[in-house]
Amino acid sequence: MSTAFVNGITINYQLEGEGPETVVLVNGLADDLETWGAQVPALLDAGLRVLSFDNRGIGASDKPAGPYTSRLLADDAKALVDHLGLTGIHLAGVSMGGMIAQEYALAYPGDLKSLTLACTYAAPGPFCSRMFALWADMAREMGVPTVMRDVGLWAFTVPFFEERPEEAAEFDTAMAEMTMSVEAYLSQLNVIQTHDTTERLGQISTPTLVLAGEEDILIPVRLSRRLQEAVPGSQWATVPGGHACLWETPEPFNTTLIDFVRAHSG
């Protein structure tokens, strides 16, 4: 792990691989760079260089007072990319990371060769907004680990709990051990509550893939599809699993991402 002081904060990051093409991975709410543990080896095996990092508010990055916005975190990512001298990147974000990636693509299109938006939306709408308001109340009353255990029920599919109970138990244990403060959680939660690119998606010019877990109920698939339909020339794909398809079914997720990156490399 390494750190960089950019955009007024210290960001923890990991840059791996020697490939000519660089994939930049952006995490979701309350997830550090270890989110991509099932993706990074596959990306490296595909000959890609990979940058992952902790967003502000999580992991070993700074946790300044919030609230945060998707544009602020996009500016953090941009500052890190510039600090490392990266150009012509392939940007991929999941959930909140996909929202950050949208803002990055709108503000800094010249940096990008491709854009992958996974399990995400252009705006939360009434359904997700109600869910997130409940999460905020739960965090204040019961703490972040309890909220994250609840998130697991929304993120994984029924077969995951039926067929892989040991992994489900490991997830619960990891959530119980979370050290993220309520203040930092609420600062990040604001990102997904306030994100709205609905009226600007037509300005995205980067080749874009919108990817969804076919059973996603946390960010309903219809919201991801609506996002894809608003981005000019974008592609649509689904993979088995739900919101946490990058963890539950990493192989098809990885293959879809790698194939899209390769199609826009060179």
mmCIF file of C-alpha atoms in Angstrom:
data_model
loop_
_atom_site.group_PDB
_atom_site.id
_atom_site.type_symbol
_atom_site.label_atom_id
_atom_site.label_comp_id
_atom_site.label_asym_id
_atom_site.label_seq_id
_atom_site.Cartn_x
_atom_site.Cartn_y
_atom_site.Cartn_z
ATOM 1 C CA MET A 1 0.000 0.000 0.000
ATOM 2 C CA SER A 2 1.056 3.584 -0.655
ATOM 3 C CA THR A 3 -0.339 7.006 0.170
ATOM 4 C CA ALA A 4 -0.603 10.300 -1.668
ATOM 5 C CA PHE A 5 -1.596 13.733 -0.417
ATOM 6 C CA VAL A 6 -4.021 15.018 -3.067
ATOM 7 C CA ASN A 7 -7.046 17.312 -3.095
ATOM 8 C CA GLY A 8 -6.328 18.252 0.510
ATOM 9 C CA ILE A 9 -6.377 14.721 1.939
ATOM 10 C CA THR A 10 -4.186 11.632 2.193
ATOM 11 C CA ILE A 11 -5.454 8.756 0.061
ATOM 12 C CA ASN A 12 -4.407 5.152 0.535
ATOM 13 C CA TYR A 13 -3.926 3.343 -2.761
ATOM 14 C CA GLN A 14 -2.440 0.305 -4.452
ATOM 15 C CA LEU A 15 -1.040 0.334 -7.999
ATOM 16 C CA GLU A 16 -0.258 -3.134 -9.328
ATOM 17 C CA GLY A 17 0.867 -4.648 -12.607
ATOM 18 C CA GLU A 18 2.986 -3.534 -15.526
ATOM 19 C CA GLY A 19 0.491 -3.667 -18.380
ATOM 20 C CA PRO A 20 0.129 -0.879 -20.958
ATOM 21 C CA GLU A 21 -3.543 -0.382 -20.056
ATOM 22 C CA THR A 22 -4.624 0.850 -16.620
ATOM 23 C CA VAL A 23 -7.939 0.065 -14.940
ATOM 24 C CA VAL A 24 -8.957 2.399 -12.095
ATOM 25 C CA LEU A 25 -11.420 0.825 -9.652
ATOM 26 C CA VAL A 26 -13.780 2.919 -7.517
ATOM 27 C CA ASN A 27 -15.449 1.372 -4.465
ATOM 28 C CA GLY A 28 -18.960 1.533 -3.108
ATOM 29 C CA LEU A 29 -20.350 2.873 0.153
ATOM 30 C CA ALA A 30 -18.395 1.836 3.262
ATOM 31 C CA ASP A 31 -16.086 -0.364 1.173
ATOM 32 C CA ASP A 32 -12.310 -0.009 1.105
ATOM 33 C CA LEU A 33 -10.016 -1.113 -1.708
ATOM 34 C CA GLU A 34 -10.248 -4.729 -0.554
ATOM 35 C CA THR A 35 -13.678 -4.641 -2.224
ATOM 36 C CA TRP A 36 -11.890 -5.658 -5.402
ATOM 37 C CA GLY A 37 -10.136 -8.709 -3.986
ATOM 38 C CA ALA A 38 -11.908 -11.024 -6.426
ATOM 39 C CA GLN A 39 -11.237 -8.741 -9.405
ATOM 40 C CA VAL A 40 -7.640 -7.561 -9.111
ATOM 41 C CA PRO A 41 -5.975 -10.974 -9.669
ATOM 42 C CA ALA A 42 -8.086 -11.562 -12.783
ATOM 43 C CA LEU A 43 -7.298 -8.109 -14.139
ATOM 44 C CA LEU A 44 -3.581 -8.628 -13.518
ATOM 45 C CA ASP A 45 -3.719 -12.047 -15.161
ATOM 46 C CA ALA A 46 -5.287 -10.319 -18.179
ATOM 47 C CA GLY A 47 -2.155 -8.150 -18.475
ATOM 48 C CA LEU A 48 -3.715 -4.987 -17.062
ATOM 49 C CA ARG A 49 -2.311 -2.504 -14.577
ATOM 50 C CA VAL A 50 -4.737 -1.851 -11.716
ATOM 51 C CA LEU A 51 -5.211 1.134 -9.417
ATOM 52 C CA SER A 52 -7.455 0.690 -6.389
ATOM 53 C CA PHE A 53 -7.815 3.081 -3.477
ATOM 54 C CA ASP A 54 -9.774 3.925 -0.349
ATOM 55 C CA ASN A 55 -12.280 6.731 -0.895
ATOM 56 C CA ARG A 56 -12.213 9.537 1.636
ATOM 57 C CA GLY A 57 -13.988 8.379 4.771
ATOM 58 C CA ILE A 58 -12.954 4.705 4.677
ATOM 59 C CA GLY A 59 -9.972 2.449 5.201
ATOM 60 C CA ALA A 60 -6.586 4.113 5.555
ATOM 61 C CA SER A 61 -7.556 7.307 3.700
ATOM 62 C CA ASP A 62 -8.351 10.485 5.593
ATOM 63 C CA LYS A 63 -11.831 10.947 7.005
ATOM 64 C CA PRO A 64 -12.495 14.702 7.052
ATOM 65 C CA ALA A 65 -15.838 16.071 8.120
ATOM 66 C CA GLY A 66 -18.582 15.695 5.532
ATOM 67 C CA PRO A 67 -20.976 15.493 3.987
ATOM 68 C CA TYR A 68 -19.357 14.239 0.780
ATOM 69 C CA THR A 69 -20.683 14.317 -2.791
ATOM 70 C CA SER A 70 -20.041 12.190 -5.856
ATOM 71 C CA ARG A 71 -18.303 15.140 -7.522
ATOM 72 C CA LEU A 72 -16.013 15.652 -4.523
ATOM 73 C CA LEU A 73 -14.970 12.014 -4.572
ATOM 74 C CA ALA A 74 -14.538 12.172 -8.350
ATOM 75 C CA ASP A 75 -12.171 15.083 -7.819
ATOM 76 C CA ASP A 76 -10.263 12.976 -5.279
ATOM 77 C CA ALA A 77 -9.895 10.211 -7.853
ATOM 78 C CA LYS A 78 -8.817 12.675 -10.535
ATOM 79 C CA ALA A 79 -6.185 14.165 -8.229
ATOM 80 C CA LEU A 80 -4.814 10.699 -7.483
ATOM 81 C CA VAL A 81 -4.739 9.746 -11.172
ATOM 82 C CA ASP A 82 -2.865 12.953 -11.979
ATOM 83 C CA HIS A 83 -0.468 12.455 -9.066
ATOM 84 C CA LEU A 84 0.438 9.033 -10.462
ATOM 85 C CA GLY A 85 0.794 10.375 -13.999
ATOM 86 C CA LEU A 86 -1.847 8.060 -15.438
ATOM 87 C CA THR A 87 -3.508 8.816 -18.767
ATOM 88 C CA GLY A 88 -5.898 6.971 -21.029
ATOM 89 C CA ILE A 89 -7.429 5.031 -18.150
ATOM 90 C CA HIS A 90 -10.290 2.562 -18.020
ATOM 91 C CA LEU A 91 -12.524 3.710 -15.159
ATOM 92 C CA ALA A 92 -14.785 1.209 -13.413
ATOM 93 C CA GLY A 93 -17.004 1.923 -10.443
ATOM 94 C CA VAL A 94 -19.489 -0.210 -8.532
ATOM 95 C CA SER A 95 -22.563 1.150 -6.731
ATOM 96 C CA MET A 96 -21.455 4.468 -5.140
ATOM 97 C CA GLY A 97 -18.258 4.048 -7.141
ATOM 98 C CA GLY A 98 -20.344 4.060 -10.299
ATOM 99 C CA MET A 99 -21.823 7.387 -9.275
ATOM 100 C CA ILE A 100 -18.356 8.794 -8.678
ATOM 101 C CA ALA A 101 -17.289 7.433 -12.064
ATOM 102 C CA GLN A 102 -20.188 9.214 -13.788
ATOM 103 C CA GLU A 103 -19.062 12.541 -12.357
ATOM 104 C CA TYR A 104 -15.474 11.787 -13.352
ATOM 105 C CA ALA A 105 -16.525 11.050 -16.926
ATOM 106 C CA LEU A 106 -18.551 14.254 -17.106
ATOM 107 C CA ALA A 107 -15.801 16.447 -15.658
ATOM 108 C CA TYR A 108 -12.669 14.824 -17.111
ATOM 109 C CA PRO A 109 -13.609 12.927 -20.295
ATOM 110 C CA GLY A 110 -10.136 13.397 -21.794
ATOM 111 C CA ASP A 111 -8.686 11.014 -19.206
ATOM 112 C CA LEU A 112 -10.769 8.024 -20.208
ATOM 113 C CA LYS A 113 -10.627 5.240 -22.761
ATOM 114 C CA SER A 114 -13.627 3.426 -21.302
ATOM 115 C CA LEU A 115 -16.162 3.688 -18.504
ATOM 116 C CA THR A 116 -17.824 0.789 -16.677
ATOM 117 C CA LEU A 117 -20.746 1.591 -14.381
ATOM 118 C CA ALA A 118 -21.750 -1.430 -12.301
ATOM 119 C CA CYS A 119 -24.819 -1.845 -10.103
ATOM 120 C CA THR A 120 -25.510 1.884 -10.026
ATOM 121 C CA TYR A 121 -27.962 4.603 -11.025
ATOM 122 C CA ALA A 122 -28.254 8.186 -12.220
ATOM 123 C CA ALA A 123 -30.414 9.185 -9.231
ATOM 124 C CA PRO A 124 -31.838 7.257 -6.267
ATOM 125 C CA GLY A 125 -35.513 7.977 -6.796
ATOM 126 C CA PRO A 126 -38.160 7.386 -4.123
ATOM 127 C CA PHE A 127 -37.480 3.690 -3.472
ATOM 128 C CA CYS A 128 -33.757 3.922 -2.798
ATOM 129 C CA SER A 129 -34.162 7.248 -1.004
ATOM 130 C CA ARG A 130 -36.465 5.626 1.538
ATOM 131 C CA MET A 131 -33.977 2.796 2.048
ATOM 132 C CA PHE A 132 -31.069 5.169 2.575
ATOM 133 C CA ALA A 133 -32.995 7.338 5.026
ATOM 134 C CA LEU A 134 -33.638 4.194 7.051
ATOM 135 C CA TRP A 135 -29.941 3.292 6.931
ATOM 136 C CA ALA A 136 -29.084 6.744 8.293
ATOM 137 C CA ASP A 137 -31.510 6.279 11.189
ATOM 138 C CA MET A 138 -30.182 2.797 11.876
ATOM 139 C CA ALA A 139 -26.569 3.995 11.857
ATOM 140 C CA ARG A 140 -27.319 6.686 14.414
ATOM 141 C CA GLU A 141 -29.272 4.342 16.687
ATOM 142 C CA MET A 142 -27.486 0.997 16.259
ATOM 143 C CA GLY A 143 -24.107 1.718 14.669
ATOM 144 C CA VAL A 144 -22.545 1.047 11.294
ATOM 145 C CA PRO A 145 -21.895 -2.721 11.711
ATOM 146 C CA THR A 146 -25.618 -3.359 12.229
ATOM 147 C CA VAL A 147 -26.504 -1.356 9.135
ATOM 148 C CA MET A 148 -23.977 -3.271 7.079
ATOM 149 C CA ARG A 149 -25.368 -6.618 8.233
ATOM 150 C CA ASP A 150 -28.746 -5.434 6.958
ATOM 151 C CA VAL A 151 -27.145 -4.371 3.666
ATOM 152 C CA GLY A 152 -25.980 -7.958 3.188
ATOM 153 C CA LEU A 153 -29.593 -9.112 2.964
ATOM 154 C CA TRP A 154 -30.158 -6.690 0.099
ATOM 155 C CA ALA A 155 -26.817 -7.321 -1.594
ATOM 156 C CA PHE A 156 -26.720 -11.115 -1.926
ATOM 157 C CA THR A 157 -29.215 -13.509 -3.494
ATOM 158 C CA VAL A 158 -31.307 -16.191 -1.821
ATOM 159 C CA PRO A 159 -29.116 -19.004 -3.255
ATOM 160 C CA PHE A 160 -26.046 -17.384 -1.695
ATOM 161 C CA PHE A 161 -27.526 -17.768 1.785
ATOM 162 C CA GLU A 162 -28.918 -21.242 1.021
ATOM 163 C CA GLU A 163 -25.862 -22.742 -0.647
ATOM 164 C CA ARG A 164 -22.931 -20.825 0.858
ATOM 165 C CA PRO A 165 -23.723 -20.385 4.561
ATOM 166 C CA GLU A 166 -20.062 -20.297 5.569
ATOM 167 C CA GLU A 167 -19.387 -17.332 3.273
ATOM 168 C CA ALA A 168 -22.510 -15.589 4.552
ATOM 169 C CA ALA A 169 -21.259 -16.062 8.106
ATOM 170 C CA GLU A 170 -17.843 -14.687 7.119
ATOM 171 C CA PHE A 171 -19.544 -11.599 5.689
ATOM 172 C CA ASP A 172 -21.492 -11.076 8.920
ATOM 173 C CA THR A 173 -18.280 -11.390 10.938
ATOM 174 C CA ALA A 174 -16.487 -8.877 8.726
ATOM 175 C CA MET A 175 -19.362 -6.427 9.079
ATOM 176 C CA ALA A 176 -19.431 -6.849 12.864
ATOM 177 C CA GLU A 177 -15.748 -5.904 12.965
ATOM 178 C CA MET A 178 -16.140 -2.718 10.904
ATOM 179 C CA THR A 179 -14.511 0.315 12.499
ATOM 180 C CA MET A 180 -16.064 2.998 10.267
ATOM 181 C CA SER A 181 -17.469 5.806 12.415
ATOM 182 C CA VAL A 182 -21.081 6.889 12.165
ATOM 183 C CA GLU A 183 -19.900 10.332 11.058
ATOM 184 C CA ALA A 184 -17.820 8.927 8.192
ATOM 185 C CA TYR A 185 -20.612 6.566 7.170
ATOM 186 C CA LEU A 186 -23.173 9.359 7.029
ATOM 187 C CA SER A 187 -20.715 11.518 5.073
ATOM 188 C CA GLN A 188 -20.414 8.791 2.439
ATOM 189 C CA LEU A 189 -24.120 7.959 2.572
ATOM 190 C CA ASN A 190 -24.807 11.524 1.470
ATOM 191 C CA VAL A 191 -23.063 10.708 -1.812
ATOM 192 C CA ILE A 192 -25.660 8.157 -2.824
ATOM 193 C CA GLN A 193 -28.536 10.167 -1.395
ATOM 194 C CA THR A 194 -27.741 13.335 -3.356
ATOM 195 C CA HIS A 195 -26.187 11.970 -6.562
ATOM 196 C CA ASP A 196 -28.114 13.013 -9.669
ATOM 197 C CA THR A 197 -26.724 13.036 -13.203
ATOM 198 C CA THR A 198 -30.086 12.476 -14.873
ATOM 199 C CA GLU A 199 -30.050 15.652 -16.937
ATOM 200 C CA ARG A 200 -26.348 15.377 -17.846
ATOM 201 C CA LEU A 201 -25.904 11.772 -18.970
ATOM 202 C CA GLY A 202 -26.277 12.769 -22.607
ATOM 203 C CA GLN A 203 -22.955 14.600 -22.271
ATOM 204 C CA ILE A 204 -20.974 11.408 -21.573
ATOM 205 C CA SER A 205 -18.823 10.745 -24.627
ATOM 206 C CA THR A 206 -16.650 7.903 -23.315
ATOM 207 C CA PRO A 207 -17.415 4.351 -24.489
ATOM 208 C CA THR A 208 -19.579 3.093 -21.647
ATOM 209 C CA LEU A 209 -20.723 -0.259 -20.295
ATOM 210 C CA VAL A 210 -23.541 -0.366 -17.760
ATOM 211 C CA LEU A 211 -23.466 -3.657 -15.898
ATOM 212 C CA ALA A 212 -25.994 -5.044 -13.422
ATOM 213 C CA GLY A 213 -26.442 -8.129 -11.306
ATOM 214 C CA GLU A 214 -29.570 -9.661 -12.760
ATOM 215 C CA GLU A 215 -31.158 -10.091 -9.306
ATOM 216 C CA ASP A 216 -30.107 -6.736 -7.835
ATOM 217 C CA ILE A 217 -32.810 -5.475 -5.469
ATOM 218 C CA LEU A 218 -30.698 -2.890 -3.634
ATOM 219 C CA ILE A 219 -30.220 -0.740 -6.706
ATOM 220 C CA PRO A 220 -33.007 -2.237 -8.788
ATOM 221 C CA VAL A 221 -31.984 -3.396 -12.244
ATOM 222 C CA ARG A 222 -34.541 -1.081 -13.813
ATOM 223 C CA LEU A 223 -32.609 1.932 -12.452
ATOM 224 C CA SER A 224 -29.371 0.698 -13.990
ATOM 225 C CA ARG A 225 -31.172 0.052 -17.267
ATOM 226 C CA ARG A 226 -32.592 3.576 -17.174
ATOM 227 C CA LEU A 227 -29.047 4.879 -16.701
ATOM 228 C CA GLN A 228 -27.794 2.890 -19.676
ATOM 229 C CA GLU A 229 -30.581 4.120 -21.929
ATOM 230 C CA ALA A 230 -29.590 7.722 -21.176
ATOM 231 C CA VAL A 231 -25.873 7.366 -21.976
ATOM 232 C CA PRO A 232 -25.323 7.744 -25.734
ATOM 233 C CA GLY A 233 -24.017 4.608 -27.431
ATOM 234 C CA SER A 234 -23.582 2.714 -24.179
ATOM 235 C CA GLN A 235 -23.702 -1.058 -23.871
ATOM 236 C CA TRP A 236 -25.806 -3.107 -21.463
ATOM 237 C CA ALA A 237 -24.888 -6.354 -19.749
ATOM 238 C CA THR A 238 -26.106 -8.410 -16.818
ATOM 239 C CA VAL A 239 -24.360 -11.134 -14.859
ATOM 240 C CA PRO A 240 -25.701 -13.686 -12.367
ATOM 241 C CA GLY A 241 -26.114 -12.476 -8.813
ATOM 242 C CA GLY A 242 -27.442 -9.423 -7.086
ATOM 243 C CA HIS A 243 -25.972 -6.112 -5.965
ATOM 244 C CA ALA A 244 -22.864 -7.892 -4.680
ATOM 245 C CA CYS A 245 -22.320 -9.822 -7.917
ATOM 246 C CA LEU A 246 -18.654 -8.796 -7.943
ATOM 247 C CA TRP A 247 -18.282 -10.908 -4.773
ATOM 248 C CA GLU A 248 -20.982 -13.538 -5.268
ATOM 249 C CA THR A 249 -20.260 -14.369 -8.935
ATOM 250 C CA PRO A 250 -16.876 -12.786 -9.707
ATOM 251 C CA GLU A 251 -16.017 -14.860 -12.764
ATOM 252 C CA PRO A 252 -18.740 -13.552 -15.105
ATOM 253 C CA PHE A 253 -18.328 -10.067 -13.651
ATOM 254 C CA ASN A 254 -14.599 -10.130 -14.344
ATOM 255 C CA THR A 255 -14.973 -11.577 -17.820
ATOM 256 C CA THR A 256 -17.512 -8.919 -18.811
ATOM 257 C CA LEU A 257 -15.316 -6.109 -17.476
ATOM 258 C CA ILE A 258 -12.104 -7.435 -19.048
ATOM 259 C CA ASP A 259 -13.732 -8.023 -22.428
ATOM 260 C CA PHE A 260 -15.042 -4.447 -22.479
ATOM 261 C CA VAL A 261 -11.684 -2.971 -21.458
ATOM 262 C CA ARG A 262 -9.897 -5.000 -24.130
ATOM 263 C CA ALA A 263 -12.384 -3.823 -26.756
ATOM 264 C CA HIS A 264 -11.390 -0.236 -26.003
ATOM 265 C CA SER A 265 -7.646 -0.656 -25.503
ATOM 266 C CA GLY A 266 -4.810 0.432 -27.704
#
